[in-house]
Coordinates of C-alpha atoms in Angstrom, one line a residue:
Chain A
X1 CA 27.1 2.3 7.1
X2 CA 28.5 -0.3 4.7
X3 CA 29.1 -0.1 1.0
X4 CA 26.1 -1.9 -0.3
X5 CA 23.8 0.4 1.6
X6 CA 25.6 3.4 0.2
X7 CA 24.8 2.3 -3.4
X8 CA 21.1 2.9 -2.6
X9 CA 20.4 6.3 -3.9
X10 CA 17.4 7.3 -1.9
X11 CA 17.0 10.6 -3.8
X12 CA 16.9 9.1 -7.2
X13 CA 13.2 8.6 -7.9
X14 CA 12.0 6.1 -10.5
X15 CA 9.5 8.4 -12.1
X16 CA 8.9 7.5 -15.7
X17 CA 10.2 4.0 -15.2
X18 CA 7.2 2.8 -13.1
X19 CA 5.7 -0.5 -14.3
X20 CA 2.2 -0.7 -15.6
X21 CA -0.8 -1.9 -13.7
X22 CA -0.8 -5.1 -15.7
X23 CA 2.7 -5.9 -14.6
X24 CA 1.8 -5.4 -11.0
X25 CA -1.2 -7.7 -11.5
X26 CA 1.0 -10.4 -13.0
X27 CA 3.4 -10.0 -10.0
X28 CA 0.4 -10.5 -7.6
X29 CA -0.6 -13.6 -9.5
X30 CA 2.9 -15.0 -9.2
X31 CA 2.7 -14.3 -5.4
X32 CA -0.6 -16.2 -5.2
X33 CA 0.8 -19.2 -7.1
X34 CA 3.9 -19.2 -4.9
X35 CA 1.6 -19.1 -1.8
X36 CA -0.3 -22.1 -3.2
X37 CA 3.0 -24.0 -3.7
X38 CA 4.4 -23.1 -0.3
X39 CA 1.2 -24.2 1.4
X40 CA 1.2 -27.4 -0.6
X41 CA -2.3 -26.7 -2.0
X42 CA -0.8 -26.9 -5.5
X43 CA 0.0 -30.5 -4.6
X44 CA -2.8 -31.9 -2.6
X45 CA -5.8 -30.3 -4.3
X46 CA -5.0 -31.9 -7.7
X47 CA -4.2 -35.1 -6.0
X48 CA -7.6 -35.3 -4.4
X49 CA -9.2 -34.7 -7.8
X50 CA -7.1 -37.3 -9.5
X51 CA -7.9 -39.8 -6.7
X52 CA -11.7 -39.0 -7.0
X53 CA -11.5 -39.3 -10.8
X54 CA -9.7 -42.7 -10.8
X55 CA -11.8 -44.1 -8.0
X56 CA -15.1 -43.8 -9.9
X57 CA -14.4 -46.2 -12.9
X58 CA -12.3 -48.5 -10.7
X59 CA -14.9 -48.9 -8.0
X60 CA -17.6 -49.3 -10.6
X61 CA -15.6 -52.1 -12.3
X62 CA -14.8 -53.9 -9.1
X63 CA -18.2 -53.4 -7.5
X64 CA -19.4 -57.1 -8.1
X65 CA -16.2 -58.4 -6.7
X66 CA -16.3 -56.1 -3.7
X67 CA -19.9 -57.2 -2.9
X68 CA -19.0 -60.8 -3.3
X69 CA -16.0 -60.6 -1.0
X70 CA -17.8 -58.5 1.6
X71 CA -19.4 -61.8 2.6
X72 CA -22.6 -60.3 3.9
X73 CA -24.7 -62.0 1.2
X74 CA -26.1 -65.5 1.5
X75 CA -24.3 -68.4 -0.2
X76 CA -25.2 -68.8 -3.8
X77 CA -26.4 -65.3 -4.5
X78 CA -26.0 -64.4 -8.1
X79 CA -24.6 -60.9 -8.4
X80 CA -25.6 -59.4 -11.6
X81 CA -25.0 -55.7 -11.8
X82 CA -25.3 -54.3 -15.4
X83 CA -22.0 -52.6 -16.3
X84 CA -22.9 -48.9 -16.9
X85 CA -21.9 -47.1 -20.0
X86 CA -18.5 -45.3 -20.0
X87 CA -20.4 -42.0 -20.4
X88 CA -22.4 -42.6 -17.3
X89 CA -19.3 -43.3 -15.3
X90 CA -17.9 -39.9 -16.4
X91 CA -21.1 -38.2 -15.4
X92 CA -20.8 -39.8 -12.0
X93 CA -17.2 -38.6 -11.8
X94 CA -18.4 -35.1 -12.3
X95 CA -21.0 -35.5 -9.5
X96 CA -18.1 -36.6 -7.2
X97 CA -16.2 -33.4 -8.2
X98 CA -19.4 -31.4 -7.5
X99 CA -19.5 -32.6 -3.8
X100 CA -16.1 -33.6 -2.5
X101 CA -14.2 -31.6 -5.1
X102 CA -16.0 -28.4 -4.4
X103 CA -15.6 -29.0 -0.7
X104 CA -11.8 -29.2 -1.1
X105 CA -11.6 -26.2 -3.3
X106 CA -13.7 -24.0 -1.1
X107 CA -11.8 -25.1 2.0
X108 CA -8.6 -24.2 0.3
X109 CA -9.7 -20.7 -0.6
X110 CA -12.2 -19.7 2.1
X111 CA -9.8 -17.2 3.7
X112 CA -8.1 -15.9 0.7
X113 CA -9.1 -12.3 1.2
X114 CA -10.5 -12.2 4.7
X115 CA -7.4 -13.9 6.1
X116 CA -5.1 -11.2 4.7
X117 CA -7.4 -8.5 6.0
X118 CA -7.7 -10.0 9.5
X119 CA -3.9 -10.5 9.8
X120 CA -3.3 -6.9 8.8
X121 CA -1.1 -7.6 5.9
X122 CA -3.8 -6.2 3.6
X123 CA -3.1 -2.7 5.0
X124 CA 0.5 -2.9 3.8
X125 CA -0.5 -4.2 0.4
X126 CA -3.5 -1.9 -0.2
X127 CA -1.4 1.2 0.5
X128 CA 0.7 0.4 -2.5
X129 CA -0.3 1.9 -5.8
X130 CA -2.4 -1.1 -6.9
X131 CA -6.1 -1.2 -7.7
X132 CA -8.6 -3.3 -5.7
X133 CA -9.6 -4.9 -9.0
X134 CA -6.1 -6.1 -9.7
X135 CA -5.9 -7.5 -6.1
X136 CA -9.2 -9.4 -6.4
X137 CA -8.3 -10.3 -10.0
X138 CA -5.0 -11.9 -9.0
X139 CA -6.8 -13.9 -6.3
X140 CA -9.3 -15.2 -8.8
X141 CA -6.7 -16.0 -11.4
X142 CA -4.9 -18.2 -8.9
X143 CA -8.2 -19.9 -7.9
X144 CA -9.0 -20.5 -11.6
X145 CA -5.5 -22.0 -12.3
X146 CA -5.9 -24.4 -9.4
X147 CA -9.5 -25.3 -10.2
X148 CA -9.1 -25.9 -13.9
X149 CA -5.8 -27.7 -13.4
X150 CA -7.2 -30.0 -10.8
X151 CA -10.4 -30.6 -12.7
X152 CA -8.6 -31.4 -15.9
X153 CA -6.2 -33.8 -14.2
X154 CA -8.9 -35.6 -12.3
X155 CA -11.3 -35.8 -15.2
X156 CA -8.6 -37.1 -17.7
X157 CA -7.6 -39.6 -15.1
X158 CA -11.2 -40.8 -14.9
X159 CA -11.5 -40.9 -18.7
X160 CA -8.4 -43.0 -19.0
X161 CA -9.5 -45.6 -16.5
X162 CA -13.0 -45.6 -17.9
X163 CA -11.6 -46.4 -21.3
X164 CA -9.4 -49.2 -19.9
X165 CA -12.0 -50.8 -17.7
X166 CA -15.5 -50.0 -19.0
X167 CA -15.7 -48.5 -22.4
X168 CA -14.3 -45.8 -24.7
X169 CA -15.8 -42.4 -24.6
X170 CA -15.0 -40.0 -27.4
X171 CA -12.5 -37.3 -26.3
X172 CA -14.6 -34.5 -27.8
X173 CA -17.5 -35.3 -25.5
X174 CA -15.1 -35.3 -22.6
X175 CA -13.6 -32.0 -23.5
X176 CA -17.1 -30.3 -24.0
X177 CA -18.3 -31.6 -20.6
X178 CA -15.0 -30.6 -19.0
X179 CA -15.4 -27.1 -20.3
X180 CA -19.0 -26.7 -19.1
X181 CA -18.2 -28.2 -15.7
X182 CA -15.1 -26.0 -15.4
X183 CA -17.3 -23.0 -15.9
X184 CA -19.6 -24.2 -13.1
X185 CA -16.7 -24.6 -10.7
X186 CA -15.4 -21.2 -11.7
X187 CA -18.7 -19.7 -10.8
X188 CA -18.6 -21.5 -7.4
X189 CA -15.1 -20.1 -6.9
X190 CA -16.1 -16.5 -7.7
X191 CA -18.9 -16.8 -5.1
X192 CA -16.4 -18.0 -2.6
X193 CA -14.1 -15.0 -3.5
X194 CA -17.0 -12.6 -3.1
X195 CA -18.0 -14.0 0.3
X196 CA -14.5 -14.1 1.5
X197 CA -14.2 -10.4 0.8
X198 CA -17.6 -9.7 2.3
X199 CA -17.5 -11.9 5.5
X200 CA -14.9 -11.7 8.1
X201 CA -15.0 -15.3 9.1
X202 CA -13.6 -17.9 6.7
X203 CA -15.9 -20.6 8.0
X204 CA -18.9 -18.4 7.4
X205 CA -17.7 -17.7 3.8
X206 CA -17.2 -21.5 3.2
X207 CA -20.6 -22.3 4.6
X208 CA -22.4 -19.6 2.6
X209 CA -20.6 -20.7 -0.6
X210 CA -21.9 -24.2 -0.2
X211 CA -25.4 -22.9 0.5
X212 CA -25.3 -20.5 -2.5
X213 CA -24.1 -23.2 -4.9
X214 CA -26.7 -25.6 -3.6
X215 CA -29.5 -23.1 -4.0
X216 CA -28.4 -22.2 -7.5
X217 CA -28.3 -25.9 -8.6
X218 CA -31.6 -26.8 -6.8
X219 CA -33.5 -23.9 -8.4
X220 CA -32.1 -24.6 -11.8
X221 CA -33.0 -28.3 -11.5
X222 CA -36.5 -27.7 -10.1
X223 CA -37.5 -25.2 -12.7
X224 CA -35.5 -26.2 -15.8
X225 CA -37.9 -24.4 -18.1
X226 CA -37.6 -21.0 -16.4
X227 CA -34.1 -21.2 -15.0
X228 CA -32.3 -23.3 -17.6
X229 CA -30.3 -20.3 -18.6
X230 CA -28.8 -19.7 -15.1
X231 CA -25.3 -20.9 -14.0
X232 CA -26.9 -23.4 -11.7
X233 CA -27.9 -25.6 -14.6
X234 CA -24.4 -25.9 -15.9
X235 CA -23.6 -29.0 -13.9
X236 CA -26.6 -30.7 -15.4
X237 CA -25.6 -29.8 -18.9
X238 CA -22.1 -31.1 -18.2
X239 CA -23.5 -34.5 -17.2
X240 CA -25.6 -34.6 -20.4
X241 CA -22.6 -33.6 -22.5
X242 CA -20.6 -36.4 -21.0
X243 CA -23.3 -38.8 -22.0
X244 CA -23.5 -37.1 -25.4
X245 CA -27.2 -36.6 -25.0
X246 CA -27.5 -32.9 -25.2
X247 CA -31.0 -31.8 -26.0
X248 CA -31.1 -28.0 -25.8
X249 CA -27.8 -26.4 -26.9
X250 CA -29.4 -23.0 -27.1
X251 CA -30.2 -23.0 -23.4
X252 CA -26.6 -24.1 -22.8
X253 CA -25.3 -21.0 -24.7
X254 CA -27.5 -18.8 -22.5
X255 CA -26.2 -20.5 -19.3
X256 CA -22.6 -20.0 -20.4
X257 CA -23.2 -16.3 -21.2
X258 CA -25.1 -15.8 -17.9
X259 CA -22.2 -17.4 -16.0
X260 CA -19.6 -15.2 -17.6
X261 CA -21.7 -12.1 -16.8
X262 CA -22.3 -13.3 -13.3
X263 CA -18.6 -13.9 -12.7
X264 CA -17.8 -10.4 -14.0
X265 CA -20.4 -8.9 -11.7
X266 CA -19.1 -10.8 -8.7
X267 CA -15.5 -9.7 -9.4
X268 CA -16.5 -6.1 -9.7
X269 CA -18.6 -6.4 -6.6
X270 CA -15.7 -7.9 -4.6
X271 CA -13.4 -5.1 -5.8
X272 CA -15.9 -2.5 -4.8
X273 CA -16.5 -4.1 -1.4
X274 CA -12.8 -4.3 -0.8
X275 CA -12.1 -0.7 -1.6
X276 CA -15.1 0.4 0.5
X277 CA -14.5 -1.7 3.5
X278 CA -10.8 -1.1 3.5
X279 CA -11.3 2.6 3.7
X280 CA -14.3 2.7 6.0
X281 CA -13.4 0.6 8.9
Chain B
X1 CA 11.2 25.0 1.6
X2 CA 8.2 23.5 -0.1
X3 CA 5.1 22.1 1.5
X4 CA 4.9 18.4 0.8
X5 CA 1.6 17.7 2.4
X6 CA -1.1 20.0 3.5
X7 CA -3.9 18.8 5.7
X8 CA -7.0 21.0 5.7
X9 CA -10.0 20.6 8.0
X10 CA -9.6 16.8 8.1
X11 CA -12.3 15.1 10.0
X12 CA -13.4 11.5 10.6
X13 CA -16.3 10.3 12.5
X14 CA -17.3 6.7 13.3
X15 CA -21.0 6.8 13.8
X16 CA -21.5 9.4 16.5
X17 CA -17.9 9.4 17.7
X18 CA -15.7 12.1 16.2
X19 CA -12.3 10.5 16.1
X20 CA -10.6 13.4 14.3
X21 CA -12.3 16.8 14.3
X22 CA -11.2 19.3 11.7
X23 CA -7.4 19.4 12.0
X24 CA -5.1 21.6 10.0
X25 CA -1.4 21.1 9.6
X26 CA 1.3 21.0 6.9
X27 CA 4.5 19.0 6.5
X28 CA 7.5 20.7 4.9
X29 CA 9.6 18.7 2.5
X30 CA 12.8 17.4 4.2
X31 CA 11.4 17.8 7.7
X32 CA 10.7 15.3 10.3
X33 CA 7.3 15.8 11.9
X34 CA 5.9 14.0 15.0
X35 CA 2.3 13.5 15.6
X36 CA 2.3 13.5 19.4
X37 CA -0.6 12.7 21.8
X38 CA -2.0 10.4 24.3
X39 CA -3.6 7.1 23.3
X40 CA -7.0 7.7 21.7
X41 CA -6.1 11.3 20.6
X42 CA -6.8 10.3 16.9
X43 CA -3.2 9.9 15.8
X44 CA -3.7 6.5 14.0
X45 CA -6.9 7.6 12.4
X46 CA -5.2 10.7 11.0
X47 CA -2.3 8.6 9.7
X48 CA -4.5 6.1 8.1
X49 CA -6.4 8.9 6.3
X50 CA -3.1 10.3 5.0
X51 CA -2.0 6.9 3.9
X52 CA -5.3 6.5 2.0
X53 CA -6.5 3.5 4.1
X54 CA -9.4 5.4 5.5
X55 CA -11.7 7.9 3.8
X56 CA -12.2 11.2 5.6
X57 CA -15.6 12.4 6.5
X58 CA -14.6 15.9 5.6
X59 CA -11.6 17.9 4.7
X60 CA -8.8 17.7 2.2
X61 CA -5.3 16.4 1.8
X62 CA -3.1 18.1 -0.7
X63 CA 0.1 16.4 -1.8
X64 CA 2.6 18.7 -3.5
X65 CA -0.1 21.2 -4.3
X66 CA -2.4 18.6 -5.9
X67 CA -5.4 16.7 -4.6
X68 CA -4.6 13.0 -4.4
X69 CA -5.6 10.9 -7.3
X70 CA -4.3 7.3 -7.4
X71 CA -0.8 8.8 -8.0
X72 CA 0.0 10.0 -4.5
X73 CA 0.3 6.5 -3.2
X74 CA 3.6 6.2 -5.1
X75 CA 4.9 9.1 -3.0
X76 CA 4.1 7.4 0.3
X77 CA 5.8 4.7 2.3
X78 CA 3.7 3.4 5.1
X79 CA 4.4 1.3 8.2
X80 CA 1.3 0.4 10.3
X81 CA 1.4 0.2 14.0
X82 CA 1.8 -3.6 14.3
X83 CA 2.8 -4.7 10.8
X84 CA 2.1 -8.2 9.7
X85 CA 3.4 -9.9 6.6
X86 CA 3.0 -13.1 4.6
X87 CA 4.6 -15.5 7.1
X88 CA 5.4 -18.0 4.4
X89 CA 7.6 -15.5 2.5
X90 CA 11.2 -14.8 3.4
X91 CA 12.1 -11.2 4.5
X92 CA 13.9 -10.5 1.2
X93 CA 11.0 -11.8 -0.9
X94 CA 8.6 -9.6 0.9
X95 CA 10.7 -6.4 0.3
X96 CA 11.1 -7.4 -3.4
X97 CA 7.3 -7.9 -3.6
X98 CA 6.6 -4.6 -2.0
X99 CA 8.9 -2.9 -4.4
X100 CA 7.4 -4.5 -7.4
X101 CA 3.9 -3.5 -6.3
X102 CA 5.1 0.0 -6.0
X103 CA 6.1 -0.1 -9.6
X104 CA 9.8 -1.1 -9.6
X105 CA 11.1 -3.4 -12.3
X106 CA 12.2 -6.8 -11.2
X107 CA 15.9 -5.9 -11.3
X108 CA 15.5 -2.6 -9.5
X109 CA 13.2 -4.2 -6.8
X110 CA 15.8 -6.8 -6.1
X111 CA 18.7 -4.4 -6.0
X112 CA 16.9 -2.0 -3.6
X113 CA 15.7 -4.9 -1.5
X114 CA 19.2 -6.3 -1.0
X115 CA 20.5 -2.9 0.0
X116 CA 17.6 -2.2 2.3
X117 CA 17.6 -5.5 4.3
X118 CA 21.3 -4.9 4.8
X119 CA 20.6 -1.3 5.9
X120 CA 17.9 -2.3 8.4
X121 CA 20.2 -5.0 9.8
X122 CA 18.3 -8.0 8.5
X123 CA 20.9 -9.3 6.0
X124 CA 21.5 -12.4 8.1
X125 CA 17.8 -13.2 8.4
X126 CA 16.8 -12.1 4.9
X127 CA 16.5 -15.7 3.6
X128 CA 14.5 -16.9 6.6
X129 CA 10.7 -17.1 6.7
X130 CA 9.1 -14.1 8.2
X131 CA 7.1 -16.4 10.5
X132 CA 10.3 -16.9 12.6
X133 CA 11.0 -13.2 13.0
X134 CA 10.9 -11.3 16.4
X135 CA 8.8 -8.2 16.9
X136 CA 11.8 -5.9 16.4
X137 CA 12.8 -7.7 13.2
X138 CA 9.3 -7.3 11.9
X139 CA 9.4 -3.6 12.6
X140 CA 12.6 -3.2 10.7
X141 CA 11.3 -5.3 7.9
X142 CA 8.3 -3.0 7.8
X143 CA 10.6 -0.1 7.5
X144 CA 12.5 -1.8 4.6
X145 CA 9.3 -2.6 2.7
X146 CA 8.1 1.0 3.2
X147 CA 11.3 2.4 1.7
X148 CA 11.7 0.2 -1.4
X149 CA 10.4 2.7 -3.9
X150 CA 12.2 5.6 -2.2
X151 CA 9.0 7.4 -1.1
X152 CA 9.0 11.2 -0.7
X153 CA 6.9 10.9 2.5
X154 CA 7.5 8.1 5.0
X155 CA 4.6 7.6 7.3
X156 CA 5.2 5.6 10.5
X157 CA 2.5 4.7 13.0
X158 CA 4.0 4.2 16.5
X159 CA 7.3 2.8 15.0
X160 CA 9.0 2.2 18.4
X161 CA 6.2 1.9 20.9
X162 CA 6.0 -1.9 20.9
X163 CA 9.7 -2.5 21.0
X164 CA 12.1 -3.4 23.8
X165 CA 14.7 -0.7 24.7
X166 CA 17.3 -2.3 22.4
X167 CA 15.0 -2.5 19.5
X168 CA 13.8 1.0 20.1
X169 CA 17.4 2.3 20.0
X170 CA 18.0 0.5 16.7
X171 CA 14.9 1.8 15.0
X172 CA 15.5 5.4 16.3
X173 CA 19.0 5.4 15.0
X174 CA 17.7 4.2 11.6
X175 CA 15.2 7.0 11.6
X176 CA 18.0 9.4 12.4
X177 CA 19.7 8.4 9.2
X178 CA 16.5 8.3 7.1
X179 CA 15.5 11.8 8.1
X180 CA 18.5 13.1 6.1
X181 CA 17.1 11.6 3.0
X182 CA 13.3 11.8 3.1
X183 CA 10.4 13.5 4.8
X184 CA 9.1 11.6 7.8
X185 CA 5.8 11.8 9.6
X186 CA 5.5 9.6 12.6
X187 CA 3.1 9.2 15.5
X188 CA 4.1 8.5 19.0
X189 CA 2.9 8.9 22.5
X190 CA 6.4 9.2 23.9
X191 CA 7.5 12.8 24.0
X192 CA 11.2 11.8 24.3
X193 CA 11.2 10.1 20.9
X194 CA 9.7 13.2 19.3
X195 CA 12.3 15.5 20.9
X196 CA 15.1 13.3 19.8
X197 CA 14.2 13.1 16.1
X198 CA 11.9 15.8 15.0
X199 CA 12.0 19.3 13.6
X200 CA 8.2 19.8 14.0
X201 CA 5.6 18.6 16.4
X202 CA 1.9 18.4 16.1
X203 CA 0.3 17.7 19.5
X204 CA -3.1 16.2 19.3
X205 CA -5.7 15.9 22.0
X206 CA -9.2 14.3 21.6
X207 CA -9.3 14.6 17.8
X208 CA -7.9 18.1 17.6
X209 CA -4.6 19.8 17.2
X210 CA -3.7 21.3 20.6
X211 CA -0.4 22.8 19.6
X212 CA 1.9 22.6 16.6
X213 CA 5.0 24.2 15.2
X214 CA 8.7 23.8 15.0
X215 CA 10.1 22.1 18.1
X216 CA 12.6 24.9 18.8
X217 CA 10.0 27.6 18.5
X218 CA 7.6 25.8 20.8
X219 CA 10.4 25.2 23.3
X220 CA 11.4 28.9 23.2
X221 CA 7.9 30.3 23.2
X222 CA 6.5 28.2 26.0
X223 CA 9.6 28.0 28.1
X224 CA 8.9 29.3 31.6
X225 CA 11.2 30.0 34.5
X226 CA 10.8 27.7 37.4
X227 CA 12.1 27.4 41.0
X228 CA 12.5 24.1 42.6
X229 CA 12.6 24.1 46.4
X230 CA 13.4 21.3 48.8
X231 CA 13.4 21.4 52.5
X232 CA 14.1 19.0 55.4
X233 CA 11.3 16.9 56.6
X234 CA 10.7 18.5 60.0
X235 CA 7.4 19.8 61.3
X236 CA 8.3 23.5 61.4
X237 CA 9.6 23.6 57.9
X238 CA 6.6 21.7 56.5
X239 CA 4.2 24.0 58.3
X240 CA 6.0 27.1 56.9
X241 CA 5.9 25.7 53.4
X242 CA 2.2 25.0 53.6
X243 CA 1.4 28.5 54.7
X244 CA 3.8 30.0 52.2
X245 CA 2.2 28.1 49.3
X246 CA -1.2 29.0 50.6
X247 CA -0.3 32.7 50.5
X248 CA 1.2 32.4 47.0
X249 CA -1.9 30.6 45.8
X250 CA -4.1 33.3 47.1
X251 CA -2.1 36.0 45.4
X252 CA -2.3 34.0 42.1
X253 CA -6.0 33.5 42.4
X254 CA -6.6 37.2 43.1
X255 CA -5.0 37.9 39.7
X256 CA -2.8 40.5 41.2
X257 CA -0.6 41.9 38.4
X258 CA 2.3 42.5 40.6
X259 CA 2.3 38.9 41.7
X260 CA 5.7 37.3 41.0
X261 CA 4.3 33.8 40.6
X262 CA 2.3 32.0 38.0
X263 CA 1.8 28.7 39.6
X264 CA 2.9 26.8 42.7
X265 CA 2.5 23.2 43.5
X266 CA 3.6 21.4 46.6
X267 CA 5.3 17.9 46.8
X268 CA 6.1 16.0 49.9
X269 CA 9.1 18.0 51.1
X270 CA 9.4 20.6 48.5
X271 CA 7.6 22.8 46.1
X272 CA 7.8 23.9 42.5
X273 CA 7.0 27.5 41.4
X274 CA 6.5 28.9 38.0
X275 CA 7.7 32.5 38.1
X276 CA 7.5 35.6 36.0
X277 CA 10.6 37.4 37.2
X278 CA 13.2 35.0 38.6
X279 CA 15.3 37.6 40.3
X280 CA 12.5 39.2 42.3
X281 CA 10.9 35.9 43.0
X282 CA 14.1 34.4 44.3
X283 CA 14.7 37.4 46.5
X284 CA 11.2 37.0 47.9
X285 CA 11.6 33.3 48.6
X286 CA 15.1 33.5 50.0
X287 CA 14.1 36.3 52.4
X288 CA 11.1 34.3 53.6
X289 CA 13.3 31.3 54.1
X290 CA 15.8 33.2 56.1
X291 CA 13.2 35.0 58.2
X292 CA 11.6 31.8 59.3
X293 CA 14.8 29.8 59.5
X294 CA 13.6 27.1 57.2
X295 CA 16.0 24.2 56.7
X296 CA 16.6 24.3 53.0
X297 CA 18.2 21.4 51.3
X298 CA 18.0 22.6 47.7
X299 CA 16.9 25.6 45.8
X300 CA 17.3 25.4 42.0
X301 CA 16.3 27.7 39.2
X302 CA 15.6 26.3 35.8
X303 CA 13.2 26.2 32.8
X304 CA 10.1 24.1 32.3
X305 CA 10.7 21.1 30.1
X306 CA 8.8 20.1 27.1
X307 CA 7.4 17.3 29.1
X308 CA 5.7 19.9 31.4
X309 CA 4.2 21.6 28.4
X310 CA 3.1 18.3 26.9
X311 CA 1.4 17.3 30.1
X312 CA -0.2 20.7 30.4
X313 CA -1.5 20.6 26.8
X314 CA -2.9 17.1 26.8
X315 CA -4.4 17.2 30.2
X316 CA -6.3 20.5 30.2

């Protein structure tokens, strides 16, 4: 036995010096972020969003040139596409984030809980004095950090190029729509988290998340009068806010509130599922 | 001597299958206890319940005289059967992380982790990703992460079963040192490991405790006198042995109280007798051997081993 090992006093307990549950939660968040960095998700997910955001104004601006050079049109055709408003381009950007952006985010997080449980590392972690809620909460915090960071970077990129090429959009409209759309993505992520806790297969969790998000949006858009207060209508409100044509701000308030409540319920449900299934299997 | 953990009527059923069926035992502070039994006896289920990873169907666990709240998890260090880790972390990072989750401050977790990776012999590999570790290294890393917060009870599920002889040796030696410092409960299906390390054994069979107690006491109480006989492989000797065993067997079956033997079993060119009175039985056997001029190669008196007891307990 060497010296450094002897310095470890195994009988000296740390009672009274134990850190709080909050500190352990922060430690878990740090671990999640480190994992995102080591797996390069912290790099490529924001890059995808920035690329998507920049592509929208750029491709809109150059669309006439692209069509002309593509050469499939007869000689002498006059290409006259009306240049859209800057606000419309931003709304289209959000739609891009809603399809490809969500796809990337869900793929990045589809195994966030089930992967750790399948590999068995969850057994080592859950036996420590931490609460299931802190474990789930740390996962969600990391998801939110990446989601909001990527969305903000991509959306601001889009706003900058739209201003350069198409037309200025007031920053306050951009920020409002960013906030509302971020809430929608947060809702999608909390559904992904819940399904990743519930389902064993990451692919099934990803598929069910897309399905769930689609159903929420479709229902809210089909019955706007009845379901305008649900989280599914948030994306629609975000498009309207970008175009500064918000009609019903009261409904938006309800939708934001219902999303916050829904997210809280999903988090608690995930924590309950985790503690139940990790002690019953 | 205080009781660290008391298990009372612990049961677990999965659907209709009773994996663990109302077991009682207690673990004394500072002792090393082995949960011994064949595969499928319910060892892992029991251990997972004690670790708090599985909720019992019935029964109670009492840690230091109290029923477990959330607090008892700080007393426990747990190593699962085939531990897995975050492969993208380094060994040292994982031990630090485990310590911090157990409530250590950043500085204390780091200090303990450095000492522990050194102690389990991973100092050279501490800065490498866990993904590149061998099975034995993972087992030792698992031990280090279970020890970071200096647990009062170290629970190990089959800590050496999956290792090669060299890895086994290393982990067993480590456990030898650790048992001076903390209370250990470990499960194994290898009797030899239990004999080497433990003060107490709890032998399980199909969800129940078949036998438990201090190893020495069990050894003493259940020790039987045996006679081992070997003869040459010629027809006459073999014939005599068969008839002799037949007679002994008849005497045992008739439950004759004056019978000198308790059991007799025949191998190829020999036999093994469990006897009540070694002197009388030896005289009886030697006389018979001499009378029939049997070609004896070996006659040995001894005691039944723990292995015999284990086999008897788990197979009946």
